[in-house]
Amino acid sequence: TMSLREHALSLFRGAVGTVRPAPMLKRALKLQGDGCPQLLVKGQAFPVKRDLYLVGFGKAVLGMAAAAEEILGDHLTRGIISVPLGIQESLQRAGMQEMLLKPHSKIQVIEGARNNLPDAEALKGAVAIQELAEGLTADDLLLVLISGGGSALLPAPIPPILLEEKEKLTKLLASRGAAIQELNIVRKTLSVLKGGGLAQLAHPARVVSLILSDVIGDPLDIIASGPTAASSHSVQDCLQILTKYNLLHNLPESVEMVLSSSPTKPTAPENYSHVSNIILGSNTLALEEAKRQAEGLGYAALVLSAAVRGEVGRVATLYCQLVQLVRLGFAGLGDGPLGDELRGNLLQLAAELQIPGLDLDEFLQALQGLGPARPVCILAGGETTVQLQGTGKGGRNQELALRVGLGLHRAQATGASSPQGRCEILFFSGGTDGQDGPTEAAGAFCSPELVAEALQEGLDVEAFLRNNDSYTFFSQFQGGHHLLVTGLTGTNVMDIQAILIRAM
């Protein structure tokens, strides 16, 4: 029989494989007919009356563009994409040829946004994309490829604002504690292309956006700051944020000028009738594939949520309690007082974490209905946050795995899991982009035995966690065997977590 670890790896690979740019585009995008060709996207037809153009921006866009060009062939007139600095070289090194454009491609690649921050190169890409969009006619079709990281790759401040001025303002806001949503509202308001700007510039051409979502809930106006989606925010919202952080009275002159001359109401949605925004890949899609694979391996598989968020310590507690509940079920004690207490704790935790769209009551009922014999796989996705206190090296996925390991170890030590039948347990968490924090790992695996085995090797898990040093821990523990290392995947739909449990 395969080990739980082999099962977990195959689930993760399957999930990531289904949202890789090439297979994803090939499933969704077709070109039909010769006389008046049609672009078919997930069954919707868009006639190609005259010229077909392509633009794109984001971390996964290079692979999306390579696949799109293969599908469009000679029908593609010209394209421009803005992608992260160094991505072509790193995909080349990783041997991922299928993610790279062919030698005589019609698509121009501009690399920029070092360290995911807008810079002069990214601005150059944005200006080139803007000029292409402005030159389109009613008979042209513009295909837009969007993925996470697109915001930093598409900076085009409204003149006379300079990129440095906009950046300085964003940094000031961040230093005063503004949330990412607030930063995005201010950025969008001061930008030519964000908040639907690109779609407006391309009018009257038909605009079809293919989107790979890396944001919880897949909100069109948030992913890459929504260049082809109507913005749900107005200049008023921007002014309110600047007032809130006490910045209204020391703005650069250029910013004041732009804000005072902007229309006060958001543009009416009917101005977007020429635009179709289509989500091609998301965390939900990846989890559906992982569930299919788990069932194929004989598990009773349940998806908890594709929107898990919150501080890693709290999320780890949630997962540890779910493990306890499944173990009670295996021992036929799920309906007893211990089970009731756990369910109560879980419901309270879930309410505190405010995971969008999670009906935990319903999930726990489904869990209870599984019966004691079958192995269980609980899947989840989303993006947790780490409050940095130490100076160690790690990432949110590795830290989550280590915290779950510690939680399971403590539960065993306090005897909270003594009456149950013996079972094997594995937890893993991994970033679908293949990168977790500033490390070469995508994430890590853990089991209830991990902490005790680490102590025998002289490694103190709690000390590593206090220093946010999960990567160093996993590198030193059992020769790095518990690290999930996949290399860059060329895609990104946030993180995937799984709990695998089977009776021994």
Coordinates of C-alpha atoms in Angstrom, one line a residue, residues 33 38 43 62 146 150 175 222 278 282 354 362 394 408 480 500:
G33 CA -13.9 28.1 -38.4
Q38 CA -14.8 32.5 -33.7
G43 CA -18.8 27.6 -24.7
L62 CA 3.9 33.7 -19.4
I146 CA -4.8 38.1 -15.8
G150 CA -0.8 41.6 -11.9
S175 CA 3.3 52.2 7.4
I222 CA -9.8 42.9 -6.7
I278 CA -14.2 34.7 -17.3
S282 CA -9.2 29.1 -8.9
Q354 CA -15.0 34.3 9.8
E362 CA -23.2 21.1 7.7
G394 CA 10.0 30.1 6.8
L408 CA -1.4 17.0 17.6
G480 CA 14.5 17.6 5.0
L500 CA -5.3 12.3 5.7

